[in-house]
Amino acid sequence: IPEELIESELFGHERGAFTGASDKQTGKFELADHGTIFLDEIGDMSARTQAKVLRVLQEGEVERLGSSRTTKVDVRVIAATNKDLEVEIAQGRFREDLFFRLSVIPIPVAPLRERLDDITALVQHFVSLFVKENNRRPARFAPGALDVLRQARWRGNVRELRNVVERLLIMIDRDV
């Protein structure tokens, strides 16, 4: 996502702040005021965006693009990344101060290929979601199909598993 767009999404913008900003937009941090915001792949944020996120965490305020006014926010942040942020810090690609602000309760999660026992529950969850979202008949995976899924490498982790489950539910016209 281009830097200006991610900043606009997170912090909002005023009308006329940039080309195409025809209306004022409230950012995700403001929308999450007194709640929780999930920042996925935080390790991919630009240095400029990292600085602005740090300001929100330290000062509890947001400044929309094109505005000089700040808005107070009280937000709990949950962040995720597939990168080793300590390596990113050592290589100058991630702010150490932001890392320490975010690392209040780190929860390391092993890749799916190391949690093969989770696959059955995840498949059932994704089947339920797909059935509900698409008003489809319930389906189930045969034990042999689950065994095949447990043998995959899952380089894309849980997202890849979700896509495979959805693809199979679309392509197979049986209940099992």
mmCIF file of C-alpha atoms in Angstrom:
data_model
loop_
_atom_site.group_PDB
_atom_site.id
_atom_site.type_symbol
_atom_site.label_atom_id
_atom_site.label_comp_id
_atom_site.label_asym_id
_atom_site.label_seq_id
_atom_site.Cartn_x
_atom_site.Cartn_y
_atom_site.Cartn_z
ATOM 1 C CA ILE A 1 0.000 0.000 0.000
ATOM 2 C CA PRO A 2 1.468 3.396 -0.892
ATOM 3 C CA GLU A 3 2.674 5.365 2.127
ATOM 4 C CA GLU A 4 0.155 8.192 1.683
ATOM 5 C CA LEU A 5 -2.721 5.729 1.502
ATOM 6 C CA ILE A 6 -1.702 3.810 4.628
ATOM 7 C CA GLU A 7 -1.281 7.079 6.515
ATOM 8 C CA SER A 8 -4.681 8.244 5.334
ATOM 9 C CA GLU A 9 -6.220 4.935 6.431
ATOM 10 C CA LEU A 10 -4.583 4.955 9.850
ATOM 11 C CA PHE A 11 -4.674 8.651 10.717
ATOM 12 C CA GLY A 12 -7.392 10.063 8.439
ATOM 13 C CA HIS A 13 -7.231 13.106 6.189
ATOM 14 C CA GLU A 14 -8.882 16.453 5.612
ATOM 15 C CA ARG A 15 -10.628 17.394 2.412
ATOM 16 C CA GLY A 16 -8.032 18.545 -0.126
ATOM 17 C CA ALA A 17 -5.079 17.056 1.780
ATOM 18 C CA PHE A 18 -3.920 15.345 -1.408
ATOM 19 C CA THR A 19 -5.141 14.695 -4.938
ATOM 20 C CA GLY A 20 -8.380 12.743 -4.724
ATOM 21 C CA ALA A 21 -9.149 13.683 -1.107
ATOM 22 C CA SER A 22 -12.577 15.091 -1.907
ATOM 23 C CA ASP A 23 -14.004 14.447 1.570
ATOM 24 C CA LYS A 24 -12.745 14.361 5.135
ATOM 25 C CA GLN A 25 -11.945 10.828 6.335
ATOM 26 C CA THR A 26 -11.687 9.590 9.893
ATOM 27 C CA GLY A 27 -8.691 7.309 10.376
ATOM 28 C CA LYS A 28 -8.651 3.845 11.913
ATOM 29 C CA PHE A 29 -7.013 5.098 15.115
ATOM 30 C CA GLU A 30 -9.849 7.569 15.687
ATOM 31 C CA LEU A 31 -12.425 4.920 14.843
ATOM 32 C CA ALA A 32 -10.806 2.587 17.379
ATOM 33 C CA ASP A 33 -10.896 5.205 20.168
ATOM 34 C CA HIS A 34 -11.642 3.427 23.486
ATOM 35 C CA GLY A 35 -11.150 0.114 21.706
ATOM 36 C CA THR A 36 -8.550 -2.028 19.991
ATOM 37 C CA ILE A 37 -6.819 -1.705 16.632
ATOM 38 C CA PHE A 38 -4.975 -4.574 14.948
ATOM 39 C CA LEU A 39 -1.949 -3.591 12.866
ATOM 40 C CA ASP A 40 -0.957 -6.478 10.619
ATOM 41 C CA GLU A 41 2.541 -6.735 9.130
ATOM 42 C CA ILE A 42 3.820 -3.809 11.175
ATOM 43 C CA GLY A 43 7.360 -4.754 10.147
ATOM 44 C CA ASP A 44 6.586 -3.523 6.625
ATOM 45 C CA MET A 45 5.671 0.041 7.650
ATOM 46 C CA SER A 46 7.803 2.888 6.349
ATOM 47 C CA ALA A 47 9.963 4.835 8.804
ATOM 48 C CA ARG A 48 7.612 7.820 8.487
ATOM 49 C CA THR A 49 4.536 5.760 9.332
ATOM 50 C CA GLN A 50 6.396 4.082 12.194
ATOM 51 C CA ALA A 51 7.130 7.528 13.639
ATOM 52 C CA LYS A 52 3.456 8.480 13.442
ATOM 53 C CA VAL A 53 2.332 5.224 15.070
ATOM 54 C CA LEU A 54 4.890 5.808 17.827
ATOM 55 C CA ARG A 55 3.431 9.273 18.398
ATOM 56 C CA VAL A 56 -0.045 7.799 18.798
ATOM 57 C CA LEU A 57 1.278 5.280 21.321
ATOM 58 C CA GLN A 58 3.354 7.807 23.287
ATOM 59 C CA GLU A 59 1.168 10.910 23.151
ATOM 60 C CA GLY A 60 -2.256 9.368 22.623
ATOM 61 C CA GLU A 61 -3.039 11.743 19.778
ATOM 62 C CA VAL A 62 -3.551 11.608 16.037
ATOM 63 C CA GLU A 63 -3.073 14.292 13.413
ATOM 64 C CA ARG A 64 -4.996 13.837 10.176
ATOM 65 C CA LEU A 65 -3.173 14.429 6.897
ATOM 66 C CA GLY A 66 -3.697 18.035 5.866
ATOM 67 C CA SER A 67 -4.558 19.178 9.388
ATOM 68 C CA SER A 68 -2.560 20.904 12.109
ATOM 69 C CA ARG A 69 -5.091 19.921 14.790
ATOM 70 C CA THR A 70 -4.561 16.816 16.925
ATOM 71 C CA THR A 71 -7.252 14.513 18.259
ATOM 72 C CA LYS A 72 -6.842 12.556 21.493
ATOM 73 C CA VAL A 73 -7.335 8.795 21.216
ATOM 74 C CA ASP A 74 -7.213 5.972 23.735
ATOM 75 C CA VAL A 75 -6.408 2.833 21.777
ATOM 76 C CA ARG A 76 -5.118 -0.626 22.593
ATOM 77 C CA VAL A 77 -2.805 -1.832 19.816
ATOM 78 C CA ILE A 78 -2.279 -5.419 18.791
ATOM 79 C CA ALA A 79 0.436 -5.759 16.167
ATOM 80 C CA ALA A 80 1.649 -8.709 14.123
ATOM 81 C CA THR A 81 4.499 -9.347 11.750
ATOM 82 C CA ASN A 82 6.200 -12.269 10.114
ATOM 83 C CA LYS A 83 9.575 -10.519 10.403
ATOM 84 C CA ASP A 84 12.122 -10.743 13.170
ATOM 85 C CA LEU A 85 11.886 -7.149 14.390
ATOM 86 C CA GLU A 86 15.147 -7.374 16.332
ATOM 87 C CA VAL A 87 16.933 -8.152 13.042
ATOM 88 C CA GLU A 88 15.008 -5.317 11.355
ATOM 89 C CA ILE A 89 16.141 -2.936 14.134
ATOM 90 C CA ALA A 90 19.777 -4.040 13.752
ATOM 91 C CA GLN A 91 19.545 -3.360 10.009
ATOM 92 C CA GLY A 92 17.954 0.060 10.533
ATOM 93 C CA ARG A 93 14.554 -0.845 9.067
ATOM 94 C CA PHE A 94 12.461 -0.720 12.250
ATOM 95 C CA ARG A 95 12.435 1.771 15.087
ATOM 96 C CA GLU A 96 13.700 0.366 18.363
ATOM 97 C CA ASP A 97 11.545 2.741 20.412
ATOM 98 C CA LEU A 98 8.421 1.580 18.562
ATOM 99 C CA PHE A 99 9.454 -2.036 19.110
ATOM 100 C CA PHE A 100 9.642 -1.499 22.878
ATOM 101 C CA ARG A 101 6.314 0.358 22.893
ATOM 102 C CA LEU A 102 4.640 -2.555 21.116
ATOM 103 C CA SER A 103 6.396 -5.346 23.029
ATOM 104 C CA VAL A 104 4.340 -5.141 26.209
ATOM 105 C CA ILE A 105 3.055 -8.713 25.940
ATOM 106 C CA PRO A 106 4.777 -10.495 23.051
ATOM 107 C CA ILE A 107 3.023 -13.651 21.897
ATOM 108 C CA PRO A 108 5.239 -15.651 19.565
ATOM 109 C CA VAL A 109 3.226 -17.957 17.322
ATOM 110 C CA ALA A 110 4.900 -20.816 15.514
ATOM 111 C CA PRO A 111 4.213 -21.199 11.792
ATOM 112 C CA LEU A 112 1.345 -23.507 10.849
ATOM 113 C CA ARG A 113 3.752 -26.179 9.565
ATOM 114 C CA GLU A 114 4.905 -26.548 13.194
ATOM 115 C CA ARG A 115 1.331 -26.723 14.535
ATOM 116 C CA LEU A 116 -0.163 -29.506 12.457
ATOM 117 C CA ASP A 117 -2.580 -30.456 15.244
ATOM 118 C CA ASP A 118 -4.302 -27.067 14.723
ATOM 119 C CA ILE A 119 -5.225 -27.829 11.117
ATOM 120 C CA THR A 120 -8.418 -29.789 11.846
ATOM 121 C CA ALA A 121 -9.853 -27.050 14.082
ATOM 122 C CA LEU A 122 -8.842 -24.332 11.624
ATOM 123 C CA VAL A 123 -10.408 -26.203 8.692
ATOM 124 C CA GLN A 124 -13.662 -26.601 10.639
ATOM 125 C CA HIS A 125 -13.595 -22.900 11.512
ATOM 126 C CA PHE A 126 -13.007 -21.828 7.901
ATOM 127 C CA VAL A 127 -15.732 -24.189 6.639
ATOM 128 C CA SER A 128 -18.191 -22.648 9.132
ATOM 129 C CA LEU A 129 -17.218 -19.122 8.082
ATOM 130 C CA PHE A 130 -17.522 -19.898 4.377
ATOM 131 C CA VAL A 131 -20.881 -21.646 4.810
ATOM 132 C CA LYS A 132 -22.237 -18.727 6.823
ATOM 133 C CA GLU A 133 -20.840 -15.981 4.559
ATOM 134 C CA ASN A 134 -22.041 -17.651 1.359
ATOM 135 C CA ASN A 135 -25.274 -19.261 2.536
ATOM 136 C CA ARG A 136 -24.035 -22.702 1.517
ATOM 137 C CA ARG A 137 -24.787 -26.195 2.762
ATOM 138 C CA PRO A 138 -22.459 -27.397 5.505
ATOM 139 C CA ALA A 139 -19.564 -29.520 4.300
ATOM 140 C CA ARG A 140 -16.910 -31.554 6.046
ATOM 141 C CA PHE A 141 -13.444 -32.766 5.202
ATOM 142 C CA ALA A 142 -12.810 -36.512 5.173
ATOM 143 C CA PRO A 143 -10.043 -37.782 7.492
ATOM 144 C CA GLY A 144 -7.880 -38.572 4.455
ATOM 145 C CA ALA A 145 -8.262 -35.024 3.163
ATOM 146 C CA LEU A 146 -7.210 -33.654 6.556
ATOM 147 C CA ASP A 147 -4.165 -35.944 6.472
ATOM 148 C CA VAL A 148 -3.192 -34.464 3.093
ATOM 149 C CA LEU A 149 -3.583 -30.942 4.511
ATOM 150 C CA ARG A 150 -1.330 -31.854 7.453
ATOM 151 C CA GLN A 151 1.431 -32.832 5.001
ATOM 152 C CA ALA A 152 1.577 -29.453 3.234
ATOM 153 C CA ARG A 153 4.352 -26.917 3.990
ATOM 154 C CA TRP A 154 1.983 -23.945 4.451
ATOM 155 C CA ARG A 155 4.447 -21.232 3.478
ATOM 156 C CA GLY A 156 1.498 -18.813 3.583
ATOM 157 C CA ASN A 157 0.529 -20.054 7.044
ATOM 158 C CA VAL A 158 -3.103 -19.785 8.154
ATOM 159 C CA ARG A 159 -4.006 -17.432 5.278
ATOM 160 C CA GLU A 160 -2.930 -20.062 2.759
ATOM 161 C CA LEU A 161 -4.933 -22.753 4.576
ATOM 162 C CA ARG A 162 -8.011 -20.526 4.561
ATOM 163 C CA ASN A 163 -7.676 -19.951 0.805
ATOM 164 C CA VAL A 164 -7.257 -23.673 0.132
ATOM 165 C CA VAL A 165 -10.351 -24.513 2.204
ATOM 166 C CA GLU A 166 -12.391 -21.857 0.403
ATOM 167 C CA ARG A 167 -11.130 -23.000 -3.012
ATOM 168 C CA LEU A 168 -12.035 -26.610 -2.244
ATOM 169 C CA LEU A 169 -15.513 -25.667 -1.014
ATOM 170 C CA ILE A 170 -16.100 -23.721 -4.226
ATOM 171 C CA MET A 171 -14.680 -26.329 -6.599
ATOM 172 C CA ILE A 172 -16.062 -29.541 -5.026
ATOM 173 C CA ASP A 173 -19.807 -30.000 -5.257
ATOM 174 C CA ARG A 174 -20.097 -32.706 -2.581
ATOM 175 C CA ASP A 175 -20.803 -32.474 1.156
ATOM 176 C CA VAL A 176 -17.600 -34.387 2.018
#
